Amino acid sequence: TIITSCSLALGVVRIVLRRLCSSDGQHIRRERRLLCLGLDGAGKSALLAPDGAPAPTRGFAVRSHPARPDWTFDVCEVGGAAHLRPYWHRYATADVAALLFVVSVADEDRWAEARESLESILRFLPTDVPLAVLANAVGANAHEVDTARLGDELQLSRLCSSPGSGPLRPHCIIACAALGVKSASSGLSEGLEWVGQTIEEVESERV
């Protein structure tokens, strides 16, 4: 739509302007755009903006997140309701450096649905674009999440394989927990740090 196109264009302008002004005289932070998807109720908004206790995203929202050592990620979160998922691919633009896919650990009955949605969007992203699955424990202890079992249920090895004998898509599962209002999201910073390291490796191989 016109509104969506204008909003995305303004987001790009904002990123460019911040890049021009982000130098501290010695170092410039590296900026990339990430896409964050997941089914409705997976906890995307709570993970990305815990301080604000946001309502579920009905369209899309862009939030800035720093990551070590010198990354700033503009994370575009798109609503996960069933009527919005057919439009996810419109946000899988050429400037997306990585995909964050949030899955609710507690909602096991929808893991198959999450797998189908993930498989659908991966078709629109180059095979070297990293995938970070954020296993959201939704307020529980992130260390109790069985990431290996979730990976098997999502069939990540199959979804991230390339046709023929090509390399696997870079991917990982990271246990996270949206801890509530005015609390940090446990595991998110580690996930973004992995994303930054992997983006650096991917981009060095493209040169």
Short mmCIF file of C-alpha atoms in Angstrom, two decimals:
data_model
loop_
_atom_site.label_atom_id
_atom_site.label_comp_id
_atom_site.label_asym_id
_atom_site.label_seq_id
_atom_site.Cartn_x
_atom_site.Cartn_y
_atom_site.Cartn_z
CA THR A 1 0.00 0.00 0.00
CA ILE A 2 0.98 3.65 -0.31
CA ILE A 3 1.19 4.01 3.49
CA THR A 4 3.44 0.99 3.83
CA SER A 5 5.72 2.15 1.00
CA CYS A 6 6.03 5.62 2.47
CA SER A 7 6.74 4.25 5.94
CA LEU A 8 9.46 1.96 4.63
CA ALA A 9 10.96 4.82 2.62
CA LEU A 10 11.07 7.02 5.72
CA GLY A 11 12.74 4.19 7.60
CA VAL A 12 15.46 3.98 4.96
CA VAL A 13 16.02 7.75 5.09
CA ARG A 14 16.28 7.57 8.89
CA ILE A 15 18.92 4.83 8.68
CA VAL A 16 20.98 6.79 6.14
CA LEU A 17 20.86 9.97 8.19
CA ARG A 18 21.86 8.15 11.36
CA ARG A 19 24.80 6.55 9.56
CA LEU A 20 25.99 9.98 8.48
CA CYS A 21 25.74 11.28 12.04
CA SER A 22 26.83 8.25 14.05
CA SER A 23 30.57 8.87 14.12
CA ASP A 24 32.10 9.69 17.48
CA GLY A 25 35.24 10.92 15.80
CA GLN A 26 36.96 7.57 15.92
CA HIS A 27 34.43 4.83 15.26
CA ILE A 28 31.26 4.42 13.22
CA ARG A 29 28.67 1.89 14.29
CA ARG A 30 27.67 -0.64 11.67
CA GLU A 31 23.97 -0.70 10.86
CA ARG A 32 21.86 -3.38 9.23
CA ARG A 33 18.17 -4.11 8.82
CA LEU A 34 16.69 -7.26 10.36
CA LEU A 35 13.27 -8.79 9.75
CA CYS A 36 11.42 -10.24 12.75
CA LEU A 37 8.53 -12.64 12.15
CA GLY A 38 6.57 -15.27 14.03
CA LEU A 39 3.01 -16.38 14.65
CA ASP A 40 0.59 -14.18 16.55
CA GLY A 41 1.08 -14.64 20.28
CA ALA A 42 4.70 -15.80 19.92
CA GLY A 43 5.93 -12.79 21.92
CA LYS A 44 7.74 -10.76 19.24
CA SER A 45 6.68 -7.36 20.58
CA ALA A 46 7.39 -8.32 24.19
CA LEU A 47 10.90 -9.48 23.31
CA LEU A 48 11.76 -6.43 21.25
CA ALA A 49 10.18 -3.73 23.39
CA PRO A 50 9.76 -5.03 26.97
CA ASP A 51 9.93 -1.58 28.56
CA GLY A 52 6.82 -0.41 26.81
CA ALA A 53 4.67 -3.52 27.28
CA PRO A 54 3.41 -2.99 23.71
CA ALA A 55 0.15 -4.28 22.30
CA PRO A 56 0.48 -6.94 19.58
CA THR A 57 1.71 -5.48 16.31
CA ARG A 58 -1.16 -5.17 13.85
CA GLY A 59 0.91 -4.03 10.88
CA PHE A 60 4.62 -3.50 11.33
CA ALA A 61 6.95 -1.64 13.66
CA VAL A 62 10.63 -0.73 13.46
CA ARG A 63 12.78 -0.64 16.59
CA SER A 64 16.50 0.02 16.96
CA HIS A 65 18.62 -2.43 18.96
CA PRO A 66 22.37 -2.16 19.68
CA ALA A 67 24.55 -5.26 19.74
CA ARG A 68 28.16 -5.92 20.62
CA PRO A 69 30.68 -4.91 19.56
CA ASP A 70 29.55 -2.08 17.31
CA TRP A 71 26.26 -3.02 15.64
CA THR A 72 22.97 -1.17 15.50
CA PHE A 73 20.10 -3.23 14.13
CA ASP A 74 16.89 -1.69 12.84
CA VAL A 75 14.48 -4.55 13.48
CA CYS A 76 11.31 -4.55 11.38
CA GLU A 77 8.67 -6.59 13.20
CA VAL A 78 5.63 -7.65 11.17
CA GLY A 79 2.40 -8.86 12.76
CA GLY A 80 1.89 -12.61 12.78
CA ALA A 81 -1.90 -12.92 12.49
CA ALA A 82 -3.09 -15.34 9.82
CA HIS A 83 -4.40 -12.57 7.54
CA LEU A 84 -1.01 -10.78 7.64
CA ARG A 85 1.26 -13.74 6.88
CA PRO A 86 0.55 -13.76 3.12
CA TYR A 87 2.16 -10.29 3.03
CA TRP A 88 5.33 -11.21 4.92
CA HIS A 89 7.28 -11.65 1.71
CA ARG A 90 6.84 -7.96 0.89
CA TYR A 91 9.17 -7.16 3.78
CA ALA A 92 11.81 -9.67 2.66
CA THR A 93 13.64 -6.96 0.74
CA ALA A 94 17.20 -7.01 -0.54
CA ASP A 95 18.49 -5.02 2.45
CA VAL A 96 17.40 -7.62 5.03
CA ALA A 97 20.64 -8.85 6.62
CA ALA A 98 19.10 -11.57 8.81
CA LEU A 99 15.79 -13.09 9.84
CA LEU A 100 14.64 -13.36 13.45
CA PHE A 101 11.84 -15.90 13.83
CA VAL A 102 10.13 -16.02 17.22
CA VAL A 103 8.47 -19.23 18.43
CA SER A 104 6.54 -19.60 21.69
CA VAL A 105 8.00 -22.55 23.56
CA ALA A 106 4.78 -22.99 25.53
CA ASP A 107 2.57 -23.19 22.43
CA GLU A 108 3.63 -26.63 21.22
CA ASP A 109 0.35 -27.19 19.39
CA ARG A 110 1.35 -24.47 16.92
CA TRP A 111 4.92 -25.54 16.24
CA ALA A 112 3.90 -27.24 13.00
CA GLU A 113 2.11 -24.05 11.94
CA ALA A 114 5.22 -22.06 12.79
CA ARG A 115 7.34 -24.45 10.71
CA GLU A 116 5.08 -24.01 7.69
CA SER A 117 5.18 -20.22 8.00
CA LEU A 118 8.96 -20.23 8.39
CA GLU A 119 9.41 -22.48 5.38
CA SER A 120 7.23 -20.16 3.31
CA ILE A 121 9.18 -16.97 4.08
CA LEU A 122 12.62 -18.58 3.67
CA ARG A 123 11.83 -19.05 -0.03
CA PHE A 124 12.01 -15.29 -0.43
CA LEU A 125 15.41 -14.81 1.23
CA PRO A 126 18.84 -15.61 -0.26
CA THR A 127 20.28 -18.83 1.16
CA ASP A 128 23.14 -17.01 2.89
CA VAL A 129 20.86 -14.72 4.91
CA PRO A 130 21.22 -15.92 8.54
CA LEU A 131 18.26 -17.26 10.49
CA ALA A 132 18.02 -16.87 14.26
CA VAL A 133 15.11 -18.73 15.83
CA LEU A 134 14.24 -17.08 19.14
CA ALA A 135 12.67 -19.70 21.39
CA ASN A 136 10.56 -17.51 23.65
CA ALA A 137 9.92 -18.98 27.08
CA VAL A 138 7.34 -16.21 27.75
CA GLY A 139 8.37 -15.22 31.27
CA ALA A 140 9.88 -18.56 32.28
CA ASN A 141 13.54 -19.43 32.67
CA ALA A 142 15.20 -19.30 29.25
CA HIS A 143 17.78 -21.85 30.40
CA GLU A 144 15.05 -24.49 30.68
CA VAL A 145 14.18 -24.34 26.98
CA ASP A 146 14.92 -27.54 25.04
CA THR A 147 16.30 -25.91 21.89
CA ALA A 148 17.35 -29.24 20.36
CA ARG A 149 13.79 -30.57 20.47
CA LEU A 150 12.40 -27.35 19.03
CA GLY A 151 14.95 -27.50 16.22
CA ASP A 152 13.85 -31.03 15.38
CA GLU A 153 10.17 -30.05 15.42
CA LEU A 154 10.86 -27.10 13.12
CA GLN A 155 13.00 -29.32 10.86
CA LEU A 156 15.66 -26.62 10.70
CA SER A 157 18.27 -28.85 9.06
CA ARG A 158 15.89 -29.44 6.15
CA LEU A 159 14.61 -25.88 5.94
CA CYS A 160 18.13 -24.43 5.93
CA SER A 161 19.59 -26.87 3.40
CA SER A 162 20.40 -25.64 -0.10
CA PRO A 163 19.38 -27.42 -3.29
CA GLY A 164 22.02 -29.90 -4.39
CA SER A 165 25.21 -29.78 -2.37
CA GLY A 166 25.18 -26.09 -1.53
CA PRO A 167 26.05 -24.80 1.94
CA LEU A 168 23.51 -24.68 4.75
CA ARG A 169 21.85 -21.39 5.56
CA PRO A 170 23.56 -20.03 8.73
CA HIS A 171 21.13 -20.66 11.57
CA CYS A 172 20.82 -21.13 15.30
CA ILE A 173 18.20 -21.44 18.04
CA ILE A 174 18.52 -19.10 21.00
CA ALA A 175 16.49 -19.45 24.19
CA CYS A 176 14.91 -16.15 25.18
CA ALA A 177 12.42 -14.94 27.75
CA ALA A 178 10.34 -11.78 27.70
CA LEU A 179 10.50 -10.95 31.39
CA GLY A 180 7.82 -8.29 31.52
CA VAL A 181 7.53 -4.55 31.88
CA LYS A 182 10.76 -2.65 32.62
CA SER A 183 12.82 -5.85 32.39
CA ALA A 184 15.36 -6.87 29.81
CA SER A 185 14.62 -9.75 27.47
CA SER A 186 16.87 -12.58 28.56
CA GLY A 187 18.72 -14.10 25.63
CA LEU A 188 17.94 -11.37 23.08
CA SER A 189 21.33 -9.66 23.38
CA GLU A 190 23.09 -13.00 22.85
CA GLY A 191 20.94 -13.63 19.81
CA LEU A 192 21.74 -10.26 18.28
CA GLU A 193 25.42 -10.74 19.01
CA TRP A 194 25.33 -14.05 17.08
CA VAL A 195 23.52 -12.29 14.25
CA GLY A 196 26.21 -9.61 14.06
CA GLN A 197 29.06 -12.13 14.00
CA THR A 198 27.33 -14.21 11.34
CA ILE A 199 26.49 -11.22 9.16
CA GLU A 200 30.15 -10.23 9.27
CA GLU A 201 31.19 -13.72 8.14
CA VAL A 202 28.59 -13.82 5.36
CA GLU A 203 29.50 -10.40 4.03
CA SER A 204 33.21 -11.19 4.04
CA GLU A 205 32.52 -14.25 1.89
CA ARG A 206 30.49 -12.19 -0.57
CA VAL A 207 33.43 -9.87 -1.30
#
